[in-house]
GROMACS .gro file of C-alpha atoms in nm:
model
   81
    1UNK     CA    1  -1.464  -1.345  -5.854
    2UNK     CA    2  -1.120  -1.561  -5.978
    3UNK     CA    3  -1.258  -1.733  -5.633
    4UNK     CA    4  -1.593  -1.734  -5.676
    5UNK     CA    5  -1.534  -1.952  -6.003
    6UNK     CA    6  -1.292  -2.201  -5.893
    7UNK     CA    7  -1.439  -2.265  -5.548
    8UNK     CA    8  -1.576  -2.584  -5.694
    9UNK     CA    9  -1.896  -2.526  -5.582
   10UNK     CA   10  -2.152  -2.490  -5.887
   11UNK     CA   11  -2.417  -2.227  -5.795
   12UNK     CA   12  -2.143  -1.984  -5.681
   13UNK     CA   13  -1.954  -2.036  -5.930
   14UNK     CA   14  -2.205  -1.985  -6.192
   15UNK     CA   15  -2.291  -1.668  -6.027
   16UNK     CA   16  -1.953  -1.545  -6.055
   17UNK     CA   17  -1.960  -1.633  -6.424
   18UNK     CA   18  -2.328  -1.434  -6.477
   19UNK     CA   19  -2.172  -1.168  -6.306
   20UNK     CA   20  -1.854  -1.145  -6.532
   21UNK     CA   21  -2.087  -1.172  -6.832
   22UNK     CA   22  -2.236  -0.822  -6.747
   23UNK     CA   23  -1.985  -0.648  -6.543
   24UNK     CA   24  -2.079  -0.313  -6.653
   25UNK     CA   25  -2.467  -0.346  -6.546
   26UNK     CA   26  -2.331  -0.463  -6.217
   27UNK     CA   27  -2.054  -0.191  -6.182
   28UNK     CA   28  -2.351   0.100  -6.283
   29UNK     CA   29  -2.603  -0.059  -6.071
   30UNK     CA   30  -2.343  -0.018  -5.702
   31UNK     CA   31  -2.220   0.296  -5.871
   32UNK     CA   32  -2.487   0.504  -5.932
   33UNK     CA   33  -2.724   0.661  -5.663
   34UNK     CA   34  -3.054   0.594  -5.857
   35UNK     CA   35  -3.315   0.271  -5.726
   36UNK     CA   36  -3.619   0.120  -5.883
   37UNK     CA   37  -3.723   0.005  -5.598
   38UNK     CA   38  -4.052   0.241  -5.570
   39UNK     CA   39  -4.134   0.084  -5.950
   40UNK     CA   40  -4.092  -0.249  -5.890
   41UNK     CA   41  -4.308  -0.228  -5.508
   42UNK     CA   42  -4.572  -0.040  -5.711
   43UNK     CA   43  -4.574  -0.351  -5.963
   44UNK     CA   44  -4.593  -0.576  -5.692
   45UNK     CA   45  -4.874  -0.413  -5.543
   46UNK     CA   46  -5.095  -0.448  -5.859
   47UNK     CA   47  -4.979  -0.822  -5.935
   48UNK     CA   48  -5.110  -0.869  -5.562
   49UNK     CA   49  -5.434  -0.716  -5.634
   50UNK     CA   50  -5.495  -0.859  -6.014
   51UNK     CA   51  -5.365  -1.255  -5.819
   52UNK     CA   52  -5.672  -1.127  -5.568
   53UNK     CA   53  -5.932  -1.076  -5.789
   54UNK     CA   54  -5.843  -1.322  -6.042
   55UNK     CA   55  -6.196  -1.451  -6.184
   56UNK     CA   56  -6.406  -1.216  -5.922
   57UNK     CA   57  -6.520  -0.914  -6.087
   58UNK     CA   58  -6.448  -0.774  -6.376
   59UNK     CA   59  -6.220  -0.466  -6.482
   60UNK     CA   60  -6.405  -0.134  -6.276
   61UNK     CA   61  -6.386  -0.320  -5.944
   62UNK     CA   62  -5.981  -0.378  -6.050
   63UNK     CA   63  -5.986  -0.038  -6.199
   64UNK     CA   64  -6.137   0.150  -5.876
   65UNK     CA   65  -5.888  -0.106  -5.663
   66UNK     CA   66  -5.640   0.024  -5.833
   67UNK     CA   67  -5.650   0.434  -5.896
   68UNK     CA   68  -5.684   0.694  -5.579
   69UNK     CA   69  -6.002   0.773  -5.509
   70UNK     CA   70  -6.103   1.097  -5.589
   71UNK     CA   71  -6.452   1.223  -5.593
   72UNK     CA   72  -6.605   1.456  -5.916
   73UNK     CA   73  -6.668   1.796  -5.843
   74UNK     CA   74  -7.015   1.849  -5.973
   75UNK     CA   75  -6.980   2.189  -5.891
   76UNK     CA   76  -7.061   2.444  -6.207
   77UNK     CA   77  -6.813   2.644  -6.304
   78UNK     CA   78  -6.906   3.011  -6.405
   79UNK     CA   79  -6.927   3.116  -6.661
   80UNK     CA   80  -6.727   3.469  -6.774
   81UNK     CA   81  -6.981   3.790  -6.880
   0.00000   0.00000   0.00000
């Protein structure tokens, strides 16, 4: 990073400052076996749906776009004696 800063070249070098500035978030985030990558596809997903539908319908077509289907058992259930 010593490197990084005195390369003279400005966008690395600024990097290597940002990086210095939170070393610890950096250090935990190589160190540690956990990812958000699921969270931040999923919140990709429904900024690329909402971008779709922008001014098309309104929220129960982006609502049903957006949950799993799943169908209502109309089914009764008995009742006990």
């Amino acid at each position: 990073m010593k490197n990084a800063k005195h390369s003279g070249i400005g966008p690395v070098a600024r990097f290597a400052v940002g990086l210095e500035k939170d070393f610890s978030a950096v250090l935990a985030a190589v160190e540690t076996p956990w990812s958000n990558g699921q969270v931040e596809g999923q919140i990709n997903r429904l900024k690329t749906l909402k971008r779709q539908m922008f001014g098309r319908a309104g929220f129960p077509l982006l609502r049903a776009r957006v949950l799993p289907y799943a169908p209502f058992d109309f089914t009764p259930v008995s009742q006990p004696p």
